[in-house]
Amino acid sequence: MPCREHRLLRLRVKGLAQDNGLKTMTFQALAQIVVSGLLMGLIYALIAAGLSLIFGLMDVVNFAHGEFLMMAMYAMFGLVLALAVDPVLLMPIVAGLMFALGAIVYLGVVRHAMRAKVNAGMVQVFATFGLAIVLRGLAQLFFTPDFRSIPNTWLGGKTLNLGGIFLPWPQLFGGAVSIAAFVGLYLLISRTDFGRALAATREDAGAVALVGIDRNKVFTIGWGLGAGLVGLAGSVMAIFFYIHPDVGGPFALTAYVTVALGGFGSIFGALAAGVIIGLIEAITATILPTEMKSLGIYAAYLAVVFVRPRGLFGNI
Amino acid sequence: MLIWGTATVLEVQSITTTYQGLIAISDVSIDVKQGEIVVVAGANGAGKSTLLKSISGMERPKSGSVSFEGSRIDGVAGHDITARGIAYVPENRRLFPRLSVRDNLMLGSYLHRKKADRDAPLQQVFELFPRLAERLDQRAETLSGGEQQMLAISRALMTRPKLLMLDEPSQGIMPKLVDEIFRAIVTIRALGLTILLVEQRLIESLEIADRAFILQTGRVVLAGTADEVGANPDIRRAYLGM
Ligand SMILES: Nc1ncnc2c1ncn2[C@@H]1O[C@H](COP(=O)(O)OP(=O)(O)O)[C@@H](O)[C@H]1O
Ligand SMILES: [Mg+2]
């Protein structure tokens, strides 16, 4: 493998460029890559969580998931502008608004699409895909295609220096939010009556009425939760990422790969897959030109699909 | 056994239910009184399951009415019918296969938030089917057919129903367990519940039932007390080979 030597060399060169001692620098450069990848991976996992939740619950892929992310970022942008309060404090509001949006999308669009008598699967795809296009169009109309960012936030642009490893505060915060969200989801699913209702609806939505559960209510709350989770992710990303109508596309694509890699519908598979994807992306970005940074993700995805089609943690 | 003059709990009045326009049951009327065990019997395809689906809200009758404790429930959503006090064990049981026995039981008490309302029926269920208590952490799908039927009945009891509807609980079950389930039905009635039982095993059913309705190709062809139906010459010919 001639190119492996080449990659190692480039890693060393990158490390050298930053400091002097060859050995420690290589370690620091590697640690930097791993930690950056890990943090971004946690955010990818948080974006994918809602997609996975909805898919697991009702076998519907939300093709407007990226646009939900975009809406959350604009919601944060607008709230900061209107209230002059830091994004960190506004996060619960954005998540709440997104919960409402998710519930409304289920009640207003998806519920009706699911009733289609012919080609129900296709109808669902087009319903959410169409919604994505509408949401993008509305964003262009009302917010213009300009790139926006939220200036002067508590965390924005600040980094933590951990013995020569530089960690941006927004990503650190995002990682913490992601872990907290997954812990919350775990507790919700494993410790509450609603969590049990969610699990039962996943198993057999047609049977939950036998125990008095209204499946429409579970679906509505499921969509609310899914959108609320992506609302948390969008809130964090609004601190360190440019906001524009098309911002969700690439992240949604990564989220679809994350969900497939983790195992369709497995929420905690999405957590593991998100972290793996963050790491692969960070490593690929180091050894390949930046434009090619997605190559590693798709290579890993294809490998998993060929070797283990149900994904890493799927239990189909 | 039958207590005359007690209130009618369930009243089905000339309902017709169709599947894509094809009539499955036609002009069917039955009634169930407080504390009774009523059996609905008939050959395969007679419309027994359709009758229960039409009561539980899984299917909507095209015409006629269903009343429970004096109020109309035809057209009411299935989960609301459960909440009103009708528990239904369908013929394919519809357990949550990959959830544990415990979770299946807890789901049964989803509507009851008070600890006492959950513990009391759980105690009853364990007394009724002790083997379930030993299998709480097993996935429902790993139970035997008979145990799954016991779990399905138990989950239904956890909803604290007034009326329990069972669709062929003896189907696909070892003979030894069939007896156990029929005995359990009698015990459940003794707890104060009313039971509407659908069965193909007419003889065993008549032994525990107060009254019976015989369905044939979607219509009620015979109705009466268990003794009357058991003594009917046509029934004796068809079911006893006499
Ligand atoms: N889901 C369905 N779709 C179409 N036809 C059905 C369906 N379920 C039952 N049927 C028809 O309705 C009639 C009554 O069926 P069913 O109520 O299941 O009878 P039983 O429970 O007495 O065996 C039968 O002719 C059966 O083929
Ligand atoms: Mg049947």
Coordinates of C-alpha atoms and ligand atoms in Angstrom, one line a residue:
Chain A
M1 CA 0.0 0.0 0.0
P2 CA 2.1 2.9 -1.2
C3 CA -0.4 5.6 -0.3
R4 CA -0.5 4.7 3.4
E5 CA 3.1 5.9 3.7
H6 CA 2.0 9.0 2.0
R7 CA -0.8 9.7 4.4
L8 CA 1.3 9.2 7.5
L9 CA 3.8 11.6 6.0
R10 CA 1.1 14.2 5.5
L11 CA -0.2 13.7 9.1
R12 CA 3.3 14.3 10.3
V13 CA 3.7 17.4 8.2
K14 CA 0.5 18.8 9.5
G15 CA 1.7 18.2 13.1
L16 CA 5.1 19.7 12.4
A17 CA 3.6 22.8 10.9
Q18 CA 2.0 23.4 14.3
D19 CA 4.9 22.7 16.6
N20 CA 8.4 21.4 16.9
G21 CA 8.9 18.0 18.6
L22 CA 7.9 15.3 16.0
K23 CA 6.6 12.7 18.4
T24 CA 4.4 14.8 20.7
M25 CA 3.1 16.8 17.7
T26 CA 1.9 13.7 15.9
F27 CA 0.1 12.7 19.1
Q28 CA -1.4 16.1 19.5
A29 CA -2.5 16.3 15.9
L30 CA -4.1 12.9 16.2
A31 CA -5.8 13.8 19.4
Q32 CA -7.1 17.0 17.8
I33 CA -8.5 15.1 14.9
V34 CA -10.1 12.5 17.2
V35 CA -11.7 15.0 19.6
S36 CA -12.9 17.3 16.8
G37 CA -14.4 14.3 15.0
L38 CA -16.0 13.1 18.2
L39 CA -17.7 16.4 18.9
M40 CA -19.0 16.8 15.4
G41 CA -20.1 13.2 15.5
L42 CA -22.2 13.9 18.6
I43 CA -23.9 16.7 16.7
Y44 CA -24.5 14.4 13.7
A45 CA -26.0 11.9 16.1
L46 CA -28.3 14.5 17.5
I47 CA -29.4 15.5 14.0
A48 CA -30.0 11.8 13.1
A49 CA -31.8 10.9 16.4
G50 CA -35.1 12.5 15.3
L51 CA -35.0 11.0 11.9
S52 CA -34.4 7.5 13.4
L53 CA -37.1 8.0 16.0
I54 CA -39.7 8.8 13.4
F55 CA -38.6 6.0 11.1
G56 CA -38.6 3.4 13.8
L57 CA -42.0 4.5 15.0
M58 CA -43.9 4.5 11.8
D59 CA -41.6 3.5 8.9
V60 CA -41.8 7.0 7.4
V61 CA -38.6 8.7 6.2
N62 CA -38.9 12.4 6.7
F63 CA -37.3 13.9 3.6
A64 CA -37.8 17.4 5.1
H65 CA -35.4 16.6 8.0
G66 CA -32.7 18.9 6.7
E67 CA -35.3 21.7 6.3
F68 CA -36.3 21.2 9.9
L69 CA -32.7 21.8 10.9
M70 CA -32.7 24.9 8.7
M71 CA -35.9 26.2 10.3
A72 CA -34.5 25.6 13.8
M73 CA -31.4 27.7 12.8
Y74 CA -33.5 30.5 11.5
A75 CA -35.8 30.3 14.5
M76 CA -32.7 30.8 16.7
F77 CA -31.4 33.6 14.5
G78 CA -34.8 35.4 14.6
L79 CA -35.2 35.0 18.4
V80 CA -31.7 36.3 19.1
L81 CA -32.5 39.3 16.9
A82 CA -35.8 39.9 18.5
L83 CA -35.0 39.3 22.2
A84 CA -31.3 40.0 22.3
V85 CA -30.7 37.0 24.5
D86 CA -27.9 34.5 24.1
P87 CA -28.7 31.3 22.0
V88 CA -27.8 29.1 25.0
L89 CA -30.8 30.4 26.9
L90 CA -33.1 30.3 23.9
M91 CA -32.5 26.7 23.1
P92 CA -35.6 25.4 25.0
I93 CA -37.8 27.8 23.1
V94 CA -36.4 26.7 19.7
A95 CA -36.8 23.1 20.7
G96 CA -40.4 23.8 21.8
L97 CA -41.2 25.6 18.6
M98 CA -39.8 22.7 16.6
F99 CA -41.8 20.2 18.6
A100 CA -44.9 22.1 17.6
L101 CA -43.8 22.2 13.9
G102 CA -43.2 18.4 14.0
A103 CA -46.6 17.8 15.5
I104 CA -48.3 20.1 13.0
V105 CA -46.5 18.4 10.0
Y106 CA -47.7 15.0 11.2
L107 CA -51.3 16.2 11.8
G108 CA -51.4 18.3 8.7
V109 CA -49.5 16.3 6.1
V110 CA -48.1 12.9 7.1
R111 CA -51.3 11.6 8.7
H112 CA -53.2 12.2 5.5
A113 CA -50.4 10.8 3.3
M114 CA -50.4 7.6 5.4
R115 CA -54.1 7.0 4.5
A116 CA -53.3 6.8 0.8
K117 CA -54.9 3.7 -0.6
V118 CA -52.5 3.3 -3.5
N119 CA -48.8 3.5 -3.4
A120 CA -48.7 4.7 0.2
G121 CA -44.9 4.5 0.4
M122 CA -44.5 6.8 -2.6
V123 CA -47.1 9.2 -1.4
Q124 CA -45.2 9.6 1.9
V125 CA -41.9 10.2 0.1
F126 CA -43.5 12.9 -2.1
A127 CA -45.4 14.4 0.8
T128 CA -42.3 15.0 2.9
F129 CA -40.1 15.8 -0.1
G130 CA -42.6 18.3 -1.3
L131 CA -42.7 19.8 2.2
A132 CA -38.9 20.2 2.0
I133 CA -39.1 22.1 -1.2
V134 CA -41.9 24.4 0.2
L135 CA -39.9 25.1 3.4
R136 CA -36.8 26.0 1.4
G137 CA -38.8 28.2 -0.9
L138 CA -40.4 30.0 2.1
A139 CA -37.0 30.5 3.7
Q140 CA -35.7 32.0 0.4
L141 CA -38.7 34.2 0.2
F142 CA -38.8 35.5 3.7
F143 CA -35.1 35.3 4.8
T144 CA -33.5 35.7 1.3
P145 CA -30.7 33.4 0.2
D146 CA -28.1 35.5 2.1
F147 CA -25.8 33.8 4.5
R148 CA -26.4 34.9 8.1
S149 CA -24.6 34.3 11.4
I150 CA -25.3 35.2 14.9
P151 CA -22.6 37.6 16.2
N152 CA -21.3 38.1 19.7
T153 CA -22.6 35.0 21.5
W154 CA -21.2 33.6 24.7
L155 CA -19.6 30.6 23.0
G156 CA -19.1 31.7 19.4
G157 CA -15.4 31.9 18.3
K158 CA -14.1 30.9 21.7
T159 CA -11.9 27.8 22.1
L160 CA -10.7 25.7 25.1
N161 CA -7.0 24.9 25.1
L162 CA -6.5 21.5 26.5
G163 CA -2.8 20.9 26.6
G164 CA -2.3 22.0 23.0
I165 CA -5.6 20.5 21.8
F166 CA -7.9 23.3 20.8
L167 CA -11.6 22.7 21.3
P168 CA -14.2 25.2 20.1
W169 CA -16.7 26.0 22.8
P170 CA -19.8 25.8 20.6
Q171 CA -18.8 22.2 19.5
L172 CA -18.1 21.3 23.1
F173 CA -21.4 22.6 24.2
G174 CA -23.1 20.8 21.3
G175 CA -21.5 17.5 22.3
A176 CA -22.8 18.0 25.9
V177 CA -26.3 18.9 24.6
S178 CA -26.2 15.8 22.4
I179 CA -25.2 13.5 25.2
A180 CA -27.8 15.1 27.5
A181 CA -30.5 14.6 24.8
F182 CA -29.6 10.9 24.4
V183 CA -29.7 10.4 28.1
G184 CA -33.1 12.1 28.2
L185 CA -34.3 9.9 25.4
Y186 CA -33.1 6.8 27.1
L187 CA -34.9 7.7 30.3
L188 CA -38.0 8.6 28.4
I189 CA -38.1 5.3 26.5
S190 CA -37.0 3.0 29.4
R191 CA -38.7 4.6 32.4
T192 CA -42.0 6.2 31.4
D193 CA -45.4 5.0 30.4
F194 CA -45.1 7.1 27.3
G195 CA -41.8 5.4 26.4
R196 CA -43.5 2.1 26.7
A197 CA -46.3 3.3 24.5
L198 CA -43.8 4.4 22.0
A199 CA -42.1 1.0 22.0
A200 CA -45.5 -0.7 21.7
T201 CA -46.5 1.5 18.8
R202 CA -43.2 0.6 17.1
E203 CA -44.0 -3.0 17.5
D204 CA -47.6 -3.0 16.3
A205 CA -49.4 0.3 15.8
G206 CA -52.6 -1.5 14.9
A207 CA -52.7 -3.2 18.3
V208 CA -52.2 -0.3 20.8
A209 CA -55.9 0.5 20.8
L210 CA -56.4 -2.8 22.6
V211 CA -54.7 -1.3 25.7
G212 CA -56.4 2.1 25.2
I213 CA -53.5 3.9 23.5
D214 CA -54.4 6.4 20.8
R215 CA -51.8 5.7 18.1
N216 CA -52.4 9.1 16.5
K217 CA -51.4 10.8 19.7
V218 CA -48.2 8.7 19.9
F219 CA -47.4 9.5 16.2
T220 CA -48.0 13.2 16.9
I221 CA -45.8 13.3 19.9
G222 CA -43.2 11.2 18.1
W223 CA -43.0 13.7 15.3
G224 CA -42.8 16.5 17.9
L225 CA -39.9 14.8 19.6
G226 CA -38.1 14.1 16.3
A227 CA -38.4 17.7 15.3
G228 CA -37.6 18.9 18.8
L229 CA -34.3 16.9 18.8
V230 CA -33.3 18.4 15.4
G231 CA -34.3 21.8 17.0
L232 CA -31.7 21.3 19.7
A233 CA -29.1 20.4 17.0
G234 CA -30.1 23.5 14.9
S235 CA -29.9 25.7 18.0
V236 CA -26.3 24.6 18.6
M237 CA -25.3 24.9 15.0
A238 CA -26.7 28.4 14.7
I239 CA -23.9 29.5 17.1
F240 CA -21.0 28.3 14.8
F241 CA -22.4 27.7 11.3
Y242 CA -23.7 30.0 8.6
I243 CA -27.5 30.1 8.3
H244 CA -29.0 30.0 4.8
P245 CA -32.0 28.3 3.1
D246 CA -30.0 25.3 1.8
V247 CA -27.9 24.7 5.0
G248 CA -29.9 21.5 5.9
G249 CA -29.2 19.5 2.7
P250 CA -25.7 18.2 3.4
F251 CA -26.5 17.6 7.0
A252 CA -29.7 15.7 6.2
L253 CA -27.7 13.5 3.8
T254 CA -25.2 12.7 6.5
A255 CA -28.2 12.0 8.8
Y256 CA -29.7 9.5 6.4
V257 CA -26.3 7.7 6.2
T258 CA -26.1 7.8 10.0
V259 CA -29.5 6.2 10.4
A260 CA -28.7 3.5 7.8
L261 CA -25.3 2.9 9.4
G262 CA -26.7 2.7 12.9
G263 CA -29.5 0.4 11.9
F264 CA -32.9 1.8 10.7
G265 CA -34.9 2.9 13.6
S266 CA -32.3 2.2 16.2
I267 CA -32.0 5.5 18.1
F268 CA -28.9 4.5 20.0
G269 CA -27.4 2.9 16.9
A270 CA -27.7 6.5 15.5
L271 CA -25.6 7.7 18.4
A272 CA -22.8 5.3 17.7
A273 CA -23.1 5.8 14.0
G274 CA -23.0 9.6 14.4
V275 CA -19.8 9.4 16.4
I276 CA -18.2 6.9 13.9
I277 CA -19.1 9.2 11.0
G278 CA -17.7 12.3 12.8
L279 CA -14.4 10.4 13.3
I280 CA -14.2 9.1 9.8
E281 CA -15.0 12.5 8.4
A282 CA -12.3 14.2 10.5
I283 CA -9.7 11.6 9.5
T284 CA -10.7 11.8 5.8
A285 CA -10.5 15.6 5.9
T286 CA -7.0 15.4 7.2
I287 CA -5.6 12.9 4.7
L288 CA -7.6 13.9 1.6
P289 CA -8.4 17.3 0.1
T290 CA -11.2 19.0 2.1
E291 CA -13.5 18.7 -0.9
M292 CA -13.4 14.9 -0.6
K293 CA -14.1 14.8 3.1
S294 CA -17.4 12.9 2.5
L295 CA -15.7 10.1 0.7
G296 CA -14.8 8.2 3.9
I297 CA -18.3 8.4 5.2
Y298 CA -19.8 6.9 2.0
A299 CA -17.1 4.3 1.8
A300 CA -17.8 3.2 5.3
Y301 CA -21.5 3.2 4.6
L302 CA -21.2 1.1 1.5
A303 CA -19.0 -1.3 3.4
V304 CA -21.6 -1.7 6.1
V305 CA -24.4 -2.1 3.7
F306 CA -22.6 -4.9 1.8
V307 CA -21.4 -6.7 4.9
R308 CA -24.3 -6.0 7.3
P309 CA -27.3 -4.6 5.4
R310 CA -29.4 -4.0 8.5
G311 CA -26.8 -1.6 9.9
L312 CA -24.6 -1.9 12.9
F313 CA -27.3 -2.1 15.5
G314 CA -30.5 -2.8 13.5
N315 CA -32.7 -5.7 14.6
I316 CA -34.9 -6.1 11.5
Chain B
M1 CA -76.2 -19.5 36.9
L2 CA -78.1 -16.8 35.0
I3 CA -79.4 -14.0 37.1
W4 CA -82.6 -12.9 35.6
G5 CA -83.5 -9.2 35.4
T6 CA -79.9 -7.9 35.5
A7 CA -78.9 -5.1 33.2
T8 CA -77.9 -5.5 29.6
V9 CA -74.3 -4.5 29.3
L10 CA -73.8 -4.9 25.6
E11 CA -76.5 -4.6 22.9
V12 CA -75.7 -5.3 19.3
Q13 CA -78.7 -4.4 17.1
S14 CA -78.9 -5.7 13.6
I15 CA -75.4 -4.7 12.4
T16 CA -74.1 -5.4 9.0
T17 CA -70.4 -5.2 8.4
T18 CA -68.7 -5.5 5.0
Y19 CA -65.1 -5.8 3.7
Q20 CA -64.7 -3.9 0.5
G21 CA -68.4 -4.2 -0.2
L22 CA -68.6 -7.9 0.5
I23 CA -71.0 -8.7 3.4
A24 CA -69.3 -10.6 6.2
I25 CA -72.1 -10.3 8.8
S26 CA -75.6 -9.3 8.1
D27 CA -78.4 -8.1 10.4
V28 CA -76.7 -9.6 13.5
S29 CA -78.2 -8.9 16.9
I30 CA -76.9 -10.1 20.2
D31 CA -77.1 -9.0 23.8
V32 CA -75.0 -9.7 26.8
K33 CA -76.2 -9.2 30.4
Q34 CA -74.2 -8.2 33.4
G35 CA -72.1 -11.2 34.7
E36 CA -73.0 -13.6 31.9
I37 CA -70.8 -15.8 29.8
V38 CA -72.2 -15.6 26.3
V39 CA -70.7 -17.8 23.6
V40 CA -70.9 -17.1 19.9
A41 CA -70.2 -20.2 17.9
G42 CA -70.2 -21.1 14.2
A43 CA -68.0 -22.6 11.5
N44 CA -64.9 -21.0 10.0
G45 CA -65.9 -17.9 8.1
A46 CA -69.3 -17.6 9.7
G47 CA -68.4 -14.0 10.8
K48 CA -67.6 -14.5 14.5
S49 CA -64.4 -12.5 14.4
T50 CA -66.0 -9.8 12.4
L51 CA -68.7 -9.4 15.0
L52 CA -66.1 -8.9 17.7
K53 CA -64.1 -6.4 15.5
S54 CA -67.3 -4.5 14.9
I55 CA -67.9 -4.2 18.7
S56 CA -64.3 -3.3 19.5
G57 CA -64.0 -0.5 16.9
M58 CA -61.5 -2.4 14.7
E59 CA -64.2 -2.5 12.0
R60 CA -67.0 -0.1 11.6
P61 CA -70.5 -1.6 11.0
K62 CA -72.2 -0.3 7.8
S63 CA -75.6 -0.2 9.6
G64 CA -77.1 -1.1 12.9
S65 CA -76.0 0.0 16.3
V66 CA -73.8 -1.2 19.2
S67 CA -74.5 0.0 22.7
F68 CA -72.4 -0.5 25.8
E69 CA -73.9 0.4 29.2
G70 CA -76.6 2.3 27.4
S71 CA -74.5 4.5 25.1
R72 CA -73.8 4.0 21.5
I73 CA -70.2 3.0 20.7
D74 CA -70.4 2.2 17.0
G75 CA -68.2 4.8 15.4
V76 CA -66.2 5.4 18.6
A77 CA -62.4 5.0 18.2
G78 CA -61.0 1.6 19.3
H79 CA -58.8 3.1 22.1
D80 CA -61.8 4.9 23.5
I81 CA -63.9 1.7 23.5
T82 CA -61.1 0.1 25.6
A83 CA -61.1 3.1 27.9
R84 CA -64.9 2.7 28.4
G85 CA -64.4 -0.9 29.7
I86 CA -64.4 -3.4 26.8
A87 CA -61.2 -5.5 26.6
Y88 CA -60.7 -7.5 23.4
V89 CA -58.4 -10.4 22.8
P90 CA -58.3 -10.9 19.0
E91 CA -57.7 -14.2 17.4
N92 CA -54.1 -13.6 16.5
R93 CA -53.6 -12.1 20.1
R94 CA -51.6 -9.1 18.9
L95 CA -49.1 -9.1 21.7
F96 CA -46.1 -6.8 21.4
P97 CA -43.7 -9.6 20.5
R98 CA -40.3 -8.1 21.2
L99 CA -41.4 -6.5 24.4
S100 CA -41.1 -8.4 27.7
V101 CA -44.0 -10.1 29.4
R102 CA -43.8 -7.4 32.1
D103 CA -44.0 -4.6 29.5
N104 CA -47.0 -6.2 27.8
L105 CA -48.7 -6.4 31.1
M106 CA -47.8 -2.8 32.1
L107 CA -49.1 -1.6 28.7
G108 CA -52.4 -3.2 29.7
S109 CA -52.6 -0.8 32.6
Y110 CA -51.6 2.2 30.5
L111 CA -54.8 4.0 31.2
H112 CA -54.5 3.6 35.0
R113 CA -52.0 5.8 36.6
K114 CA -52.6 4.9 40.3
K115 CA -50.4 2.2 41.6
A116 CA -53.3 0.4 43.3
D117 CA -55.1 0.2 39.9
R118 CA -52.1 -1.5 38.5
D119 CA -51.2 -3.8 41.4
A120 CA -54.6 -5.2 42.0
P121 CA -55.2 -6.7 38.5
L122 CA -51.5 -7.8 38.3
Q123 CA -52.1 -9.8 41.5
Q124 CA -55.3 -11.4 39.9
V125 CA -53.4 -12.2 36.7
F126 CA -50.6 -14.0 38.6
E127 CA -53.1 -16.0 40.6
L128 CA -54.9 -16.9 37.4
F129 CA -51.8 -17.8 35.4
P130 CA -48.9 -18.4 37.8
R131 CA -46.5 -19.4 35.0
L132 CA -46.6 -15.8 33.7
A133 CA -45.0 -14.6 37.0
E134 CA -42.0 -16.8 36.2
R135 CA -41.6 -15.4 32.8
L136 CA -41.8 -11.6 33.4
D137 CA -38.5 -10.8 31.7
Q138 CA -38.9 -13.0 28.7
R139 CA -39.9 -11.5 25.4
A140 CA -43.5 -12.2 24.6
E141 CA -42.5 -14.0 21.3
T142 CA -40.6 -16.6 23.2
L143 CA -43.6 -17.9 25.0
S144 CA -45.5 -21.0 23.9
G145 CA -48.8 -20.6 22.1
G146 CA -50.8 -21.3 25.3
E147 CA -48.7 -18.9 27.4
Q148 CA -49.1 -16.2 24.7
Q149 CA -52.9 -16.7 25.0
M150 CA -52.6 -16.4 28.8
L151 CA -50.6 -13.2 28.4
A152 CA -53.1 -11.8 25.9
I153 CA -56.0 -12.4 28.3
S154 CA -53.9 -11.0 31.2
R155 CA -53.0 -7.9 29.3
A156 CA -56.7 -7.4 28.6
L157 CA -57.5 -7.9 32.3
M158 CA -54.9 -5.2 33.2
T159 CA -57.1 -2.6 31.5
R160 CA -59.7 -3.4 34.3
P161 CA -62.5 -4.1 31.9
K162 CA -66.2 -4.6 32.6
L163 CA -66.7 -6.8 29.5
L164 CA -64.0 -9.2 28.2
M165 CA -64.3 -10.4 24.6
L166 CA -62.2 -13.4 23.6
D167 CA -61.8 -14.6 20.1
E168 CA -61.1 -18.4 20.0
P169 CA -58.8 -18.5 23.0
S170 CA -58.3 -22.3 22.5
Q171 CA -57.0 -22.0 18.9
G172 CA -53.7 -23.6 18.4
I173 CA -53.1 -24.6 22.0
M174 CA -52.2 -27.9 23.7
P175 CA -55.3 -29.7 25.1
K176 CA -54.0 -29.4 28.7
L177 CA -53.8 -25.6 28.4
V178 CA -57.2 -25.4 26.8
D179 CA -58.7 -26.7 30.0
E180 CA -56.7 -24.2 32.0
I181 CA -58.0 -21.4 29.9
F182 CA -61.6 -22.4 30.1
R183 CA -61.2 -22.7 33.9
A184 CA -59.7 -19.3 33.9
I185 CA -62.7 -17.8 32.0
V186 CA -65.0 -19.1 34.7
T187 CA -62.7 -17.6 37.4
I188 CA -62.7 -14.3 35.6
R189 CA -66.5 -14.2 35.5
A190 CA -66.4 -14.9 39.3
L191 CA -64.3 -11.8 39.7
G192 CA -67.3 -9.8 38.4
L193 CA -66.6 -9.5 34.7
T194 CA -69.0 -10.1 31.9
I195 CA -67.6 -12.4 29.1
L196 CA -68.4 -12.6 25.4
L197 CA -66.6 -15.7 24.1
V198 CA -66.2 -16.7 20.4
E199 CA -65.4 -20.3 20.0
Q200 CA -65.5 -23.2 17.5
R201 CA -65.4 -25.7 20.4
L202 CA -69.1 -25.5 21.1
I203 CA -69.4 -28.4 23.5
E204 CA -66.8 -27.2 25.9
S205 CA -68.1 -23.6 25.6
L206 CA -71.6 -24.6 26.4
E207 CA -70.4 -26.2 29.6
I208 CA -69.3 -22.8 30.9
A209 CA -71.7 -20.5 29.1
D210 CA -75.1 -19.1 30.2
R211 CA -76.3 -18.4 26.7
A212 CA -75.2 -19.0 23.1
F213 CA -75.7 -17.5 19.6
I214 CA -74.9 -19.6 16.6
L215 CA -73.7 -17.8 13.5
Q216 CA -73.9 -19.2 10.0
T217 CA -72.7 -17.4 6.9
G218 CA -73.0 -14.0 8.6
R219 CA -76.4 -14.5 10.3
V220 CA -77.6 -15.6 13.7
V221 CA -79.4 -18.8 13.0
L222 CA -80.0 -19.9 16.6
A223 CA -80.0 -18.2 20.0
G224 CA -80.9 -19.4 23.5
T225 CA -79.7 -20.6 26.8
A226 CA -76.7 -23.0 26.8
D227 CA -79.1 -25.9 27.6
E228 CA -81.5 -25.0 24.9
V229 CA -78.8 -24.7 22.3
G230 CA -77.1 -27.8 23.5
A231 CA -80.4 -29.7 23.1
N232 CA -81.2 -28.4 19.7
P233 CA -81.3 -31.4 17.2
D234 CA -79.5 -29.5 14.4
I235 CA -76.7 -28.5 16.8
R236 CA -76.5 -32.0 18.1
R237 CA -76.2 -33.3 14.6
A238 CA -73.6 -30.7 13.5
Y239 CA -71.4 -30.6 16.5
L240 CA -71.9 -34.0 18.2
G241 CA -72.4 -36.1 15.2
M242 CA -75.8 -37.4 16.6
Ligands
LIG1 N1 -59.9 -8.5 6.5 C1 -60.8 -9.1 5.6 N2 -61.0 -8.7 4.4 C2 -61.9 -9.3 3.6 N3 -62.7 -10.3 3.9 C3 -62.6 -10.7 5.2 C4 -61.7 -10.1 6.1 N4 -61.9 -10.7 7.3 C5 -62.8 -11.7 7.2 N5 -63.3 -11.6 5.9 C6 -64.4 -12.5 5.4 O1 -65.5 -12.3 6.2 C7 -66.2 -13.5 6.5 C8 -66.3 -13.7 8.0 O2 -65.0 -13.9 8.5 P1 -64.6 -14.0 10.0 O3 -65.4 -12.9 10.7 O4 -63.2 -14.0 10.1 O5 -65.2 -15.4 10.4 P2 -64.9 -16.4 11.6 O6 -64.2 -15.6 12.6 O7 -66.2 -16.9 12.0 O8 -64.0 -17.5 11.0 C9 -65.4 -14.6 5.7 O9 -66.1 -14.8 4.5 C10 -64.1 -14.0 5.5 O10 -63.5 -14.5 4.3
MG2 MG -62.3 -16.0 13.4

